[in-house]
mmCIF file of C-alpha atoms and ligand atoms in Angstrom:
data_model
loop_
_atom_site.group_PDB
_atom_site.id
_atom_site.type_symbol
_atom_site.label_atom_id
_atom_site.label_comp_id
_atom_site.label_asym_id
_atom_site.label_seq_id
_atom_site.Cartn_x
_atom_site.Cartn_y
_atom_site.Cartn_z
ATOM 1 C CA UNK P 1 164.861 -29.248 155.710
ATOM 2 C CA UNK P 2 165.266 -30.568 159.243
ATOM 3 C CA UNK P 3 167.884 -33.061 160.011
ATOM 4 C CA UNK P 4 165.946 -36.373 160.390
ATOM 5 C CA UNK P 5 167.839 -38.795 162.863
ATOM 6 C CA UNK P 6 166.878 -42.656 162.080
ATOM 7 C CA UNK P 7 167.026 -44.387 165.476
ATOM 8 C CA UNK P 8 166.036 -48.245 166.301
ATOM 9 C CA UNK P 9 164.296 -48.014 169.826
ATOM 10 C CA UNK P 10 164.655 -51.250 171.170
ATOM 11 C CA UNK P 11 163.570 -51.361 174.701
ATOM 12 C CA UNK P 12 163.546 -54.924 175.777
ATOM 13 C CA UNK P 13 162.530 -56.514 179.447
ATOM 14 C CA UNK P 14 162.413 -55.548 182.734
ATOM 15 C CA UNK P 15 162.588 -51.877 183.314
ATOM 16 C CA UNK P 16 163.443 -51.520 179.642
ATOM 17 C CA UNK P 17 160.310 -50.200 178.388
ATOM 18 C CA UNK P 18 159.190 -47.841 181.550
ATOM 19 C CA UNK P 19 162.545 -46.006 180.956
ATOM 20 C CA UNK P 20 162.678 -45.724 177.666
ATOM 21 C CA UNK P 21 159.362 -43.871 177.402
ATOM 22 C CA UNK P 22 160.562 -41.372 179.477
ATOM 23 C CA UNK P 23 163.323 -40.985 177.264
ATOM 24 C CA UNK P 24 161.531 -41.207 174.023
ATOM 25 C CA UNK P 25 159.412 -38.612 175.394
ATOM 26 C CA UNK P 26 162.348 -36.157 176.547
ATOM 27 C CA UNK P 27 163.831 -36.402 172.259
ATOM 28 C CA UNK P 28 160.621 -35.607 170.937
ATOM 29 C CA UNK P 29 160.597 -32.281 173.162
ATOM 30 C CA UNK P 30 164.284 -31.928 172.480
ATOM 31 C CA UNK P 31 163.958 -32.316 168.652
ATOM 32 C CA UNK P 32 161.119 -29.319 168.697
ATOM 33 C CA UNK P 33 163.394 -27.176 170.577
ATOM 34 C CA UNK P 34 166.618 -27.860 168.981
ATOM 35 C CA UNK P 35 165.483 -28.323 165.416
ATOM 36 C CA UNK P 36 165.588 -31.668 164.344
ATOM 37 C CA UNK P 37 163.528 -34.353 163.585
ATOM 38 C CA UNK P 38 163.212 -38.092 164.818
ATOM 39 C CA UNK P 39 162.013 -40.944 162.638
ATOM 40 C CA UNK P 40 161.613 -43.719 165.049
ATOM 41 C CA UNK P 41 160.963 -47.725 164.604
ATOM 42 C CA UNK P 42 160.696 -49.836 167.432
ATOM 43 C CA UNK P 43 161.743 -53.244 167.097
ATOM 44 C CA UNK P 44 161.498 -56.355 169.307
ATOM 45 C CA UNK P 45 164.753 -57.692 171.147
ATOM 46 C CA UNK P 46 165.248 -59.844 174.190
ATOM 47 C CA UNK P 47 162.806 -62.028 176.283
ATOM 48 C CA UNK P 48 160.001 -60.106 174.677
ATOM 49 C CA UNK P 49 161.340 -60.864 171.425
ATOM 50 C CA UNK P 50 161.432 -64.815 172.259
ATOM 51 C CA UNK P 51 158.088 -64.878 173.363
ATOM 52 C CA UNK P 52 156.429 -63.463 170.106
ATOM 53 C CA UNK P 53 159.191 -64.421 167.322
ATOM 54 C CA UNK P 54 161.254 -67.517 169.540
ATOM 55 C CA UNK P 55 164.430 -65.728 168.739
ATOM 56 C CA UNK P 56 165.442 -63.087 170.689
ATOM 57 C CA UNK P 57 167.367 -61.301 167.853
ATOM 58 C CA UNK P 58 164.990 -61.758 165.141
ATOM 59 C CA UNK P 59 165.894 -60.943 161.501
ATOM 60 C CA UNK P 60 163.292 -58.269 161.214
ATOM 61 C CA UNK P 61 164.790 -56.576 163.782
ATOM 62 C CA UNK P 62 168.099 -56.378 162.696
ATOM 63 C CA UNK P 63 167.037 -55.472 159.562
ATOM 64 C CA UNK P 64 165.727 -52.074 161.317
ATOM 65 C CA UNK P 65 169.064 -51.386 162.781
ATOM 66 C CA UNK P 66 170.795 -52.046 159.736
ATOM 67 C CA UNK P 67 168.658 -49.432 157.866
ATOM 68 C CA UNK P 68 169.200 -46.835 161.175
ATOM 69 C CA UNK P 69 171.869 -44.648 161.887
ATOM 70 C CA UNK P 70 171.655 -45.356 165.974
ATOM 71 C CA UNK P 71 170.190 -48.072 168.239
ATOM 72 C CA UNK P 72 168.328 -47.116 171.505
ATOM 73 C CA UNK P 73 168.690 -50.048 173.949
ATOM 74 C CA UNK P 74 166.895 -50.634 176.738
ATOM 75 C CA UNK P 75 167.407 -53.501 178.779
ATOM 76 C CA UNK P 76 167.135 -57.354 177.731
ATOM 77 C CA UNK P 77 166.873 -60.663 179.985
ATOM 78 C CA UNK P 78 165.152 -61.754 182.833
ATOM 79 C CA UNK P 79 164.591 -65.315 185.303
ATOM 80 C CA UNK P 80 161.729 -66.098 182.995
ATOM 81 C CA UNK P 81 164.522 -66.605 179.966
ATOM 82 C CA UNK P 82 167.152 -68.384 182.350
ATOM 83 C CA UNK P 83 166.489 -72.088 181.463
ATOM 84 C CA UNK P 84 166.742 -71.969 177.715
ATOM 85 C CA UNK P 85 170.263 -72.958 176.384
ATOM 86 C CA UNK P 86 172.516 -70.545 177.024
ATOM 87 C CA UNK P 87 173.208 -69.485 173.467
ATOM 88 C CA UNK P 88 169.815 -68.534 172.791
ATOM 89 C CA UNK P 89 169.096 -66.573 176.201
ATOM 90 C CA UNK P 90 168.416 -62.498 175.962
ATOM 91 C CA UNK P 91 171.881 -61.446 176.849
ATOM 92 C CA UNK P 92 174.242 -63.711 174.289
ATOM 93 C CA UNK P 93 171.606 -63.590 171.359
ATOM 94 C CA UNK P 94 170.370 -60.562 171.308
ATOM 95 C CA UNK P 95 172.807 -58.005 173.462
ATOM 96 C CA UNK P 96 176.189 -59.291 172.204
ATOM 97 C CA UNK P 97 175.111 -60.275 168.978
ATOM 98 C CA UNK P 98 174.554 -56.672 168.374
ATOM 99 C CA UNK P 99 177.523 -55.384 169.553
ATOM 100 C CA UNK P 100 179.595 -58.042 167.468
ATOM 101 C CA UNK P 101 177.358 -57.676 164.317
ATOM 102 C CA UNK P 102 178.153 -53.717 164.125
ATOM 103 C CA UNK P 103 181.705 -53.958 165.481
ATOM 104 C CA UNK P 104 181.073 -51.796 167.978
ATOM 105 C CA UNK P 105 184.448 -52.086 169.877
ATOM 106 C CA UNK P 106 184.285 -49.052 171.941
ATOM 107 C CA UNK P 107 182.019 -48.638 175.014
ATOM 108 C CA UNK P 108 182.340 -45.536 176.835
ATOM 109 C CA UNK P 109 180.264 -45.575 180.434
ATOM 110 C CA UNK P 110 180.843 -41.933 182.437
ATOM 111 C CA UNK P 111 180.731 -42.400 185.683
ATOM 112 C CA UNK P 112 179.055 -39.396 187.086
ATOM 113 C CA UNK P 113 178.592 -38.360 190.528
ATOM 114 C CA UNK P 114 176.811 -35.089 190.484
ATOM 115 C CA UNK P 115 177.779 -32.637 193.617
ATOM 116 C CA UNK P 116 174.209 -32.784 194.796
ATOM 117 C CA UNK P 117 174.106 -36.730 194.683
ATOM 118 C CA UNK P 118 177.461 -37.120 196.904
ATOM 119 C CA UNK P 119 175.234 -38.199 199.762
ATOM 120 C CA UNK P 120 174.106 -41.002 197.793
ATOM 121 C CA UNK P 121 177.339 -42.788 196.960
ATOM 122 C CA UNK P 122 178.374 -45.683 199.521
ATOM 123 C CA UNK P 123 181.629 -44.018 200.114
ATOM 124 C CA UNK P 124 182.861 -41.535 202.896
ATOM 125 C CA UNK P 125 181.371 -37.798 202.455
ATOM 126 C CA UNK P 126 184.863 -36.725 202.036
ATOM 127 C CA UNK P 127 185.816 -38.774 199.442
ATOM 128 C CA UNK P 128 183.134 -37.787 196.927
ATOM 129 C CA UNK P 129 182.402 -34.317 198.271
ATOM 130 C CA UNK P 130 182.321 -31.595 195.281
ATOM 131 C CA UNK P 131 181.345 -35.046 193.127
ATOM 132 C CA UNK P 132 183.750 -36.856 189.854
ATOM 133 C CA UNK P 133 183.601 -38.106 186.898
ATOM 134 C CA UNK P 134 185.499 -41.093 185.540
ATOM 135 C CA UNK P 135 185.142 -42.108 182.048
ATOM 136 C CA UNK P 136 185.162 -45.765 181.870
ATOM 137 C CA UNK P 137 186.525 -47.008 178.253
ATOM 138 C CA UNK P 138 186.031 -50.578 178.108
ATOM 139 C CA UNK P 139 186.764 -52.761 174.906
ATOM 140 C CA UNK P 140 183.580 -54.518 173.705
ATOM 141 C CA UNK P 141 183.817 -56.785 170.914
ATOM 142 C CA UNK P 142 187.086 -58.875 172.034
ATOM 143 C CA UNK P 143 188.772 -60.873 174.915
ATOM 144 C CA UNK P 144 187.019 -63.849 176.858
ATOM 145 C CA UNK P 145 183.197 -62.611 176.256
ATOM 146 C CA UNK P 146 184.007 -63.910 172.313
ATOM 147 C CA UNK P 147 187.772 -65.701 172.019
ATOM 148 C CA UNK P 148 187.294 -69.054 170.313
ATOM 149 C CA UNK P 149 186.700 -72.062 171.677
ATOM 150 C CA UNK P 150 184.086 -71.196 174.036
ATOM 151 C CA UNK P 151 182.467 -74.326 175.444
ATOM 152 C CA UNK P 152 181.731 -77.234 177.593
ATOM 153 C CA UNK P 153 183.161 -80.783 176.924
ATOM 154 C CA UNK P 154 183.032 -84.077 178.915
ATOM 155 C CA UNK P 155 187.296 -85.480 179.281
ATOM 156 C CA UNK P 156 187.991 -88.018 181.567
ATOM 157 C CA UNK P 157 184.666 -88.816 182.829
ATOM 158 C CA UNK P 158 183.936 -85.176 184.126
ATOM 159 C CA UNK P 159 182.548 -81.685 182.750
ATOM 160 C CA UNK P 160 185.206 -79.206 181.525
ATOM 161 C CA UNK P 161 184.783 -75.682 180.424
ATOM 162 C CA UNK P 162 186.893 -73.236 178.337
ATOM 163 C CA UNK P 163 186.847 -69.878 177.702
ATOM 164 C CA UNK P 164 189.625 -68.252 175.815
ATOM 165 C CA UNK P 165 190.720 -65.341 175.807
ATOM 166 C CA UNK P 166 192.100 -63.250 172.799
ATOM 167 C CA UNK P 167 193.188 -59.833 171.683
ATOM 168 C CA UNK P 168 195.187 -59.171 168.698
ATOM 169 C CA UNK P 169 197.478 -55.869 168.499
ATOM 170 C CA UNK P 170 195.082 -54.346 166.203
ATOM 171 C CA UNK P 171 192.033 -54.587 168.666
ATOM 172 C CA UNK P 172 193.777 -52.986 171.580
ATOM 173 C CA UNK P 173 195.670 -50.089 169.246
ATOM 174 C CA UNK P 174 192.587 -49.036 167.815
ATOM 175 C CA UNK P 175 190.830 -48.411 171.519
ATOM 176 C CA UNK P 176 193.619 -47.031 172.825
ATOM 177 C CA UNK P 177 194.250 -44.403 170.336
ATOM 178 C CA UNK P 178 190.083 -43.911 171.051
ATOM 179 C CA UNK P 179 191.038 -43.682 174.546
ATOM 180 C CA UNK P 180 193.734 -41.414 173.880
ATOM 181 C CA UNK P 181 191.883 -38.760 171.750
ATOM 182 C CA UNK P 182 188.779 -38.809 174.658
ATOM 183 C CA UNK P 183 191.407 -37.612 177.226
ATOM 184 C CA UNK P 184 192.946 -34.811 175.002
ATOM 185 C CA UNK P 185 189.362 -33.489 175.392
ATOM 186 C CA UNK P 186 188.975 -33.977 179.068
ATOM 187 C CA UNK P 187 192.280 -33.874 181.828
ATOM 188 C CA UNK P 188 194.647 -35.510 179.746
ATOM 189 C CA UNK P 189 194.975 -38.260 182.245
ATOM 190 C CA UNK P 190 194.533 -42.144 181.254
ATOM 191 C CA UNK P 191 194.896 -45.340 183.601
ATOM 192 C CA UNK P 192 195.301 -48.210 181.516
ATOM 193 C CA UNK P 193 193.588 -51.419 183.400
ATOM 194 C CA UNK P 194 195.503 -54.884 182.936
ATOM 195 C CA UNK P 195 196.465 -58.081 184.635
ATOM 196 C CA UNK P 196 200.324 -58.120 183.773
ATOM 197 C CA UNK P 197 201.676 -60.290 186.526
ATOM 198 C CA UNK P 198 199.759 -62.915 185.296
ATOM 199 C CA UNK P 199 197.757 -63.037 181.633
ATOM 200 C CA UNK P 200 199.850 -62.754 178.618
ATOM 201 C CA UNK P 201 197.171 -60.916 177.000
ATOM 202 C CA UNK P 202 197.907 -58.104 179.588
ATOM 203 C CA UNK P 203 201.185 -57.942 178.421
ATOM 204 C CA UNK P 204 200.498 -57.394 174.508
ATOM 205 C CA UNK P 205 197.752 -55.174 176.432
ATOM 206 C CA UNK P 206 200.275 -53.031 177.968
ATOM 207 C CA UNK P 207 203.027 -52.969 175.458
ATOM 208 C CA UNK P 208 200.339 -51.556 172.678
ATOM 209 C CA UNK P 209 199.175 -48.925 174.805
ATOM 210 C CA UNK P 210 202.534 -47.673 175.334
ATOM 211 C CA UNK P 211 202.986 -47.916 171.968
ATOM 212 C CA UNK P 212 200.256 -45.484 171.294
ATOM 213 C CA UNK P 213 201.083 -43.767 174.064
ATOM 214 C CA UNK P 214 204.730 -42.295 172.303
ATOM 215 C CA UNK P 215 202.360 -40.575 169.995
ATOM 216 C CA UNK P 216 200.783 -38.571 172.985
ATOM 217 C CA UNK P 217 203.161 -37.173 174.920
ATOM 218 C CA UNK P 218 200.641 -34.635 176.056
ATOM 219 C CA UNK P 219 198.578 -37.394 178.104
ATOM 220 C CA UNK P 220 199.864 -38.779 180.985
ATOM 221 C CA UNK P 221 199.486 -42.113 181.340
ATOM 222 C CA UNK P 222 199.340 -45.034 184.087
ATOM 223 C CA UNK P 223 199.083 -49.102 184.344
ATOM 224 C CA UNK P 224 196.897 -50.903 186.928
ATOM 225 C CA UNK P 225 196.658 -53.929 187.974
ATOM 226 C CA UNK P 226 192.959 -54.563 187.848
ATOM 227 C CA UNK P 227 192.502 -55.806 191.577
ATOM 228 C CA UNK P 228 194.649 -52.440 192.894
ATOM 229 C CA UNK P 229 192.350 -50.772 190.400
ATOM 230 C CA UNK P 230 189.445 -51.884 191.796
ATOM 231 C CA UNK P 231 190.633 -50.852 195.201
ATOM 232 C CA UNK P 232 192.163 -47.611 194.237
ATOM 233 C CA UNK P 233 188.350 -46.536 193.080
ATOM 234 C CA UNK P 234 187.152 -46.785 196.050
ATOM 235 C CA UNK P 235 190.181 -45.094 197.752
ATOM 236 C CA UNK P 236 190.577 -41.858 195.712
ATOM 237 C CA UNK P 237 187.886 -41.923 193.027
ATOM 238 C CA UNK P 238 188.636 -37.849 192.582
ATOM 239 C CA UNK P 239 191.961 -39.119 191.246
ATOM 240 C CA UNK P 240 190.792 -40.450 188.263
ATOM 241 C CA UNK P 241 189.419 -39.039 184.554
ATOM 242 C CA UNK P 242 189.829 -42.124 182.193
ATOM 243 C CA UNK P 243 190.173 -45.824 182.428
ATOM 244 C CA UNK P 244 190.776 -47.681 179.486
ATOM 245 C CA UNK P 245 190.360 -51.672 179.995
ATOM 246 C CA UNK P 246 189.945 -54.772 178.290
ATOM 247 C CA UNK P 247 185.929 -55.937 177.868
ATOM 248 C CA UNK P 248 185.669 -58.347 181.148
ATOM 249 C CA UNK P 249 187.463 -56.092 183.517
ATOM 250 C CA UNK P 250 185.528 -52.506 181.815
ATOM 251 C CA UNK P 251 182.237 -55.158 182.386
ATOM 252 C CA UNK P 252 183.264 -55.315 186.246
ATOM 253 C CA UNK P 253 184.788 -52.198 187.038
ATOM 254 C CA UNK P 254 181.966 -49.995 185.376
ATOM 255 C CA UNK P 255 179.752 -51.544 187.855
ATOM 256 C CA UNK P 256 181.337 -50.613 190.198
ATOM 257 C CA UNK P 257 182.099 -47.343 189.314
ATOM 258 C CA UNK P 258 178.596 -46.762 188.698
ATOM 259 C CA UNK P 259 177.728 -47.707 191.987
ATOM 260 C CA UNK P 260 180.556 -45.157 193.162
ATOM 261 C CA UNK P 261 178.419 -42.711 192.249
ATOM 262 C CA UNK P 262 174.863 -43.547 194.065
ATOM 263 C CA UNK P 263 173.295 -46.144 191.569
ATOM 264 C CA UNK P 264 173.747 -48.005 188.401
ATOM 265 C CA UNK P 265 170.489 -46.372 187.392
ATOM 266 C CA UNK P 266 173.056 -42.988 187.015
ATOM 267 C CA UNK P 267 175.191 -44.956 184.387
ATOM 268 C CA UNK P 268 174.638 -44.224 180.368
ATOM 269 C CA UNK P 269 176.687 -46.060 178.048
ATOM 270 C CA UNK P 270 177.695 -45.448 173.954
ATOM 271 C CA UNK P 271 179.070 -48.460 171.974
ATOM 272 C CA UNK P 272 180.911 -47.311 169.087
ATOM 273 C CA UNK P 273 182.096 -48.924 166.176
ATOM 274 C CA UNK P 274 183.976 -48.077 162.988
ATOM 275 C CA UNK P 275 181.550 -47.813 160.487
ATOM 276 C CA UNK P 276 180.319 -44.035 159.584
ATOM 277 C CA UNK P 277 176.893 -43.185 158.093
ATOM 278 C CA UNK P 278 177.121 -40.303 155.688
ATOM 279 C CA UNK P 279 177.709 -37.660 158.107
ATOM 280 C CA UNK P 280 176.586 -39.622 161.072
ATOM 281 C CA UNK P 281 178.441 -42.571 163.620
ATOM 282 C CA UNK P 282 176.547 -45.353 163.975
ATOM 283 C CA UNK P 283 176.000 -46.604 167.729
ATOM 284 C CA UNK P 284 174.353 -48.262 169.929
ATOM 285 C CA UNK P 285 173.227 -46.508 173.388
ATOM 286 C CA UNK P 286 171.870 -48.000 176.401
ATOM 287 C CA UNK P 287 171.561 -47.785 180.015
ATOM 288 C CA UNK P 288 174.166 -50.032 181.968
ATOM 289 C CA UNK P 289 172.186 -51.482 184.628
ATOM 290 C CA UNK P 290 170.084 -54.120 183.306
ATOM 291 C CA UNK P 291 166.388 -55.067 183.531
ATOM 292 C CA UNK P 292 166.350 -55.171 187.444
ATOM 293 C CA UNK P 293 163.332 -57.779 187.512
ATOM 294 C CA UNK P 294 162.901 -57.083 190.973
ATOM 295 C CA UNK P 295 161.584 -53.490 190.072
ATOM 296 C CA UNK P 296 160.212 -54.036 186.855
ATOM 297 C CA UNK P 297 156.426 -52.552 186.313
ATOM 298 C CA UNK P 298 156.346 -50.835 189.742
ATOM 299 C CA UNK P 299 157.322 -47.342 187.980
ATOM 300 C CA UNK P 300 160.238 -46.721 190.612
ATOM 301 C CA UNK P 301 163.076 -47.544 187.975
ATOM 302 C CA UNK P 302 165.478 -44.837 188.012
ATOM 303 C CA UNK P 303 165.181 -43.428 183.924
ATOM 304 C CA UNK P 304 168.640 -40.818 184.065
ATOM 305 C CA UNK P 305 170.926 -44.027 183.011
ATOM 306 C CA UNK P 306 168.602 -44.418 179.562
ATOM 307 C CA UNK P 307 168.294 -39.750 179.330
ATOM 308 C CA UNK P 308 171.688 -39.832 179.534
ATOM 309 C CA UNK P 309 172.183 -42.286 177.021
ATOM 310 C CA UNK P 310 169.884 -40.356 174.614
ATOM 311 C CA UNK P 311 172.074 -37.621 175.198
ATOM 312 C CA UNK P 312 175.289 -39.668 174.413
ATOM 313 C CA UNK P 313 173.602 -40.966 171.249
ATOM 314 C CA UNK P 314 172.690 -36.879 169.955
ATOM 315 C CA UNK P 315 176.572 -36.334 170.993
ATOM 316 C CA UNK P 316 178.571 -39.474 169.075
ATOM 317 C CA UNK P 317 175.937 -40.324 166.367
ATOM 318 C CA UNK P 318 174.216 -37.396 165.130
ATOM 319 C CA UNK P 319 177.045 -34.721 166.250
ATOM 320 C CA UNK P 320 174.415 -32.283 168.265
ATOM 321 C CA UNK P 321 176.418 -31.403 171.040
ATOM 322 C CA UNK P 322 173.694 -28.459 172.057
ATOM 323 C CA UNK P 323 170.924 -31.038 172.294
ATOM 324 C CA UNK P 324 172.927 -33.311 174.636
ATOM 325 C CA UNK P 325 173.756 -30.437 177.200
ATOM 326 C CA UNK P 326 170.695 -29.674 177.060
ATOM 327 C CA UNK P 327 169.589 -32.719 178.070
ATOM 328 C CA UNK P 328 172.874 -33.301 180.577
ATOM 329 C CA UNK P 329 171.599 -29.762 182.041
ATOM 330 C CA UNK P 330 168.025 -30.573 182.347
ATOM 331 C CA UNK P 331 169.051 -33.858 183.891
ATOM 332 C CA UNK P 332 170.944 -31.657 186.264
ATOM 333 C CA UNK P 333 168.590 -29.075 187.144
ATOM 334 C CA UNK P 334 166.222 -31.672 187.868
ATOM 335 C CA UNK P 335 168.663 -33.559 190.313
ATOM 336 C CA UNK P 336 168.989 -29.630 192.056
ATOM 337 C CA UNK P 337 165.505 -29.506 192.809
ATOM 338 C CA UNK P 338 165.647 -31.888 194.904
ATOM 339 C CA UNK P 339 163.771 -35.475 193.157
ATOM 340 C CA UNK P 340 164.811 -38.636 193.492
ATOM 341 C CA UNK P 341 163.718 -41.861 192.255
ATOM 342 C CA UNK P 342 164.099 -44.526 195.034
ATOM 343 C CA UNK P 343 167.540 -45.600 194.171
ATOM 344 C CA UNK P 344 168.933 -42.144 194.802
ATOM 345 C CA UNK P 345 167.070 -41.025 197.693
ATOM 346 C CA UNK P 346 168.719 -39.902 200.833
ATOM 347 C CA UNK P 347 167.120 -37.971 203.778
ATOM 348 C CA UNK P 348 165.323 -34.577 202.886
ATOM 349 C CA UNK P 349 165.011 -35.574 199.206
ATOM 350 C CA UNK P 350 161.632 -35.467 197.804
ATOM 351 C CA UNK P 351 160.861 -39.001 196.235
ATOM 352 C CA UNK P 352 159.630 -39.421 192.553
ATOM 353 C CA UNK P 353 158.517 -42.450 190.035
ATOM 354 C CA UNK P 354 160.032 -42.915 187.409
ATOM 355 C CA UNK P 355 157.518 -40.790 185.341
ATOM 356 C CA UNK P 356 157.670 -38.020 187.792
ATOM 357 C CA UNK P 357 161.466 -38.033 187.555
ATOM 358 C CA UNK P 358 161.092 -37.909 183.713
ATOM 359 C CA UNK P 359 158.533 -34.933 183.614
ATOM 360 C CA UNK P 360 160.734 -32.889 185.451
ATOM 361 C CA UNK P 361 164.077 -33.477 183.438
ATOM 362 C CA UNK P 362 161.617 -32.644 180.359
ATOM 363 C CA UNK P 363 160.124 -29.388 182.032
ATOM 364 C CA UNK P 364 164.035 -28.004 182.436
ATOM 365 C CA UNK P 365 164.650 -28.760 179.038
ATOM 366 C CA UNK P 366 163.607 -25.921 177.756
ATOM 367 C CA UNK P 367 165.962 -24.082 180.473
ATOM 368 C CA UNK P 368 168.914 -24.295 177.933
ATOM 369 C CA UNK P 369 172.073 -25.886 177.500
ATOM 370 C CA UNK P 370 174.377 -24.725 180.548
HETATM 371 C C1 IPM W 401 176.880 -55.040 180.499
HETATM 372 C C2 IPM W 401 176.164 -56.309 180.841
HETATM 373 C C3 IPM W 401 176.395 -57.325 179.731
HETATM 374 C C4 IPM W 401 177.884 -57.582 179.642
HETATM 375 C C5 IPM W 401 175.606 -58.639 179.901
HETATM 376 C C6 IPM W 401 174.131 -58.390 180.022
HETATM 377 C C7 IPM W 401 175.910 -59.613 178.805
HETATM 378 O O1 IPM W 401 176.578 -56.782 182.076
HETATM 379 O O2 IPM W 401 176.583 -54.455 179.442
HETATM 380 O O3 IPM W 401 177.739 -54.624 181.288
HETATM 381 O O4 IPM W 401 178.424 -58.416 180.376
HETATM 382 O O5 IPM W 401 178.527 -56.925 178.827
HETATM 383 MG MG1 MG W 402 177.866 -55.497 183.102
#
């Protein structure tokens, strides 16, 4: 019997759904050729959610997730959603809700800029020439996006609003040691992103990462201050293989990491949690760019971010390493020849839609793993 993988596809607003066909499309040719099969439900999340159910989380959806081993996110949100009250809007509701429903404290986001897409990156040639890769670890389920109280309140006759931020030892030990593992598997070479000189969460931050650090003497490890991080991207991006950071800072810099590398349409992400399923991980996978309103319907949306997402989920939920090179390669082989979607373009480049951008990665599938 074929291994059957039980995946939520939630695609959302925006570009959401126009990606996520291409990479729905790209498993089902992946599961013939690699052996496995896919039982799919789609569910309804976001804006498109509060327009048929007037929640954009609703139970029946959740319910699907629960009963999957991995969630395929698109994208949720949008202007048309903007005036409700902020805790019922796309992102809070439906997005974060999610992550902080399955624990999933661990987002990885690889920032990948492929030799042939150097051209395409903001920076000087010879900065990015020969291309990088910096694996962006960013904690996801802590700090000021959830710290309690989070609110607005009238003192003194005017408007005041808190956010607090929190992180207990146990939250930052448990994605270091995540971070810490990842870079045994790559160079070995960890910058830990904090705020030291000023937040007292940056110290605990700092003083449990060297904590975990004793026990991996084989990595070599460095602190940041997040605004020299931030600059020290741009300077030497070559210099870097992971970044491990708290959830606001990993929400910044992966933005900007991703746009290190051409476009934010490049940039897959994999939020992990604890929990295990059987023999599988649950996670939750999704692009990192957004629903980019702006593009939305015009089939120009860049689809790599949400293939290379499908390939993270095959990789940390379902253990298929083959099947996600495969898909990495095709990916690849498909940047090679030469297409571009419109975010990625640069002179000479032949330019593609987004379904002519996902044919091709599907036609080198079949061209192997490496
Ligand atoms: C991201 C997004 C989200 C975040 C938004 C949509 C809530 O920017 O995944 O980076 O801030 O985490
Ligand atoms: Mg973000």
């Amino acid at each position: 019997m074929p291994t059957t993988l039980k995946i939520s596809v939630l695609s959302g607003d925006g570009i959401g759904p126009e990606i996520m066909t291409e990479a729905i499309e790209l498993l089902s040719r992946c599961a013939a050729l690699d052996g496995f099969e896919v039982a799919i439900t789609e569910a309804l999340v976001g804006g498109a959610a509060i327009d048929a159910t007037g929640k954009a989380l609703p139970d029946e959806t959740l319910a699907r997730c629960e009963a999957s081993d991995a969630i395929l996110f698109g994208a949720v949100g949008g202007p048309k959603w903007e005036r409700l009250p902020p805790s019922e809007q796309p992102e809070r509701a439906a997005l974060l809700r999610l992550r902080k429903h399955f624990s999933l404290f661990a987002n990885l986001r690889p920032a990948l800029c492929l030799p042939e897409l150097a051209a395409a990156s903001p920076l000087r040639p010879d900065l990015v020439e020969g291309g990088f890769e910096i694996l962006c670890i960013r904690e996801l389920t802590g700090g000021l996006y959830f710290g309690q109280p989070k609110e607005t309140r009238v003192e003194k006759g005017e408007k005041i609003a808190v956010d607090t931020m929190v992180y207990r030892e146990s939250e930052i030990e448990r994605i270091a040691r995540l971070a810490f593992e990842i870079a045994r598997l790559r160079q070995r070479k960890i910058v830990s992103v904090d705020k030291a000189n000023v937040l007292e969460n940056s110290l605990l931050w700092r003083n449990v990462v060297n904590r975990v650090a004793a026990e991996y003497s084989d990595v070599e490890l460095t602190h940041l201050l997040v605004d020299n991080a931030a600059m020290q991207f741009i300077r030497a991006p070559k210099s870097f293989d992971v970044v491990v950071t708290e959830n606001l800072f990993g929400d910044i810099l992966s933005d900007e990491l991703a746009m290190l590398t051409g476009s934010i349409g490049m940039l897959p992400s994999a939020s992990l949690g604890t929990g295990d399923r059987g023999a599988y991980r649950f996670g939750l996978y999704e692009p990192s760019g957004g629903t980019a309103p702006d593009i939305a319907g015009k089939g120009i949306a860049n689809p790599i971010a949400q293939i290379l997402s499908t390939a993270m989920m095959l990789r940390h939920s379902f253990h298929l390493e083959v099947a996600a090179r495969r898909i990495e390669a095709a990916v690849h082989r498909a940047i090679a020849s030469g297409l571009r979607t419109r975010d990625i373009w640069s002179e000479g480049m032949q330019l593609a839609s987004t379904r002519e951008m996902g044919s091709e990665i599907r036609s080198n599938l079949a061209g192997g793993p490496f």
